[in-house]
């Protein structure tokens, strides 16, 4: 029994000294990404691309509405034969299918473009975090934006060091800008 207590005491002492040798830090990666100039460029490009696709979608909706309203007017006036009504209905169903297909395709295209735009940004941020962590002797860096850390003894917020590594200046506080759709 005495041997077990001695072994347990040794293991506790060993684990506490190994924890004491670790250096913990934390940062908010979402804040870092939002401050990177590349993010503003990527977001602007993505907004413009999404706006262009939205404009095309709106044209398709207008075409559908025009055809549907025209068919309804002609039907009310008795200008459509049953065969013509059937043809118009098939055309409207086809146009509705094209609209749905376009919408799905547009969402996929925007997501693909977003991933291509953000991959190098995320890599650059990750590389800077690793460089700062190694240079400053950190064993662990926690991301507070992921809410993965429930409790920890006070650590060091390294976002200032990473911003310095990336040459990011603190944003100037100005009146909020109103946003308009890109042209």
Coordinates of N, CA, C and O in Angstrom, one line a residue, residues 12 49 74 119 156:
X12 N 1.9 12.2 -9.7 CA 1.3 13.6 -9.5 C 2.4 14.6 -9.6 O 2.2 15.6 -10.3
X49 N -19.3 39.2 -56.8 CA -19.6 37.9 -57.6 C -21.0 37.5 -57.2 O -21.8 37.2 -58.1
X74 N -54.0 36.0 -71.2 CA -54.5 35.4 -72.4 C -55.6 34.4 -72.0 O -56.6 34.3 -72.8
X119 N -8.6 30.1 -48.5 CA -7.5 29.1 -48.2 C -6.1 29.8 -48.0 O -5.5 29.5 -47.0
X156 N -1.6 34.1 -22.0 CA -1.2 35.3 -22.7 C -2.0 35.4 -24.0 O -2.0 34.4 -24.8

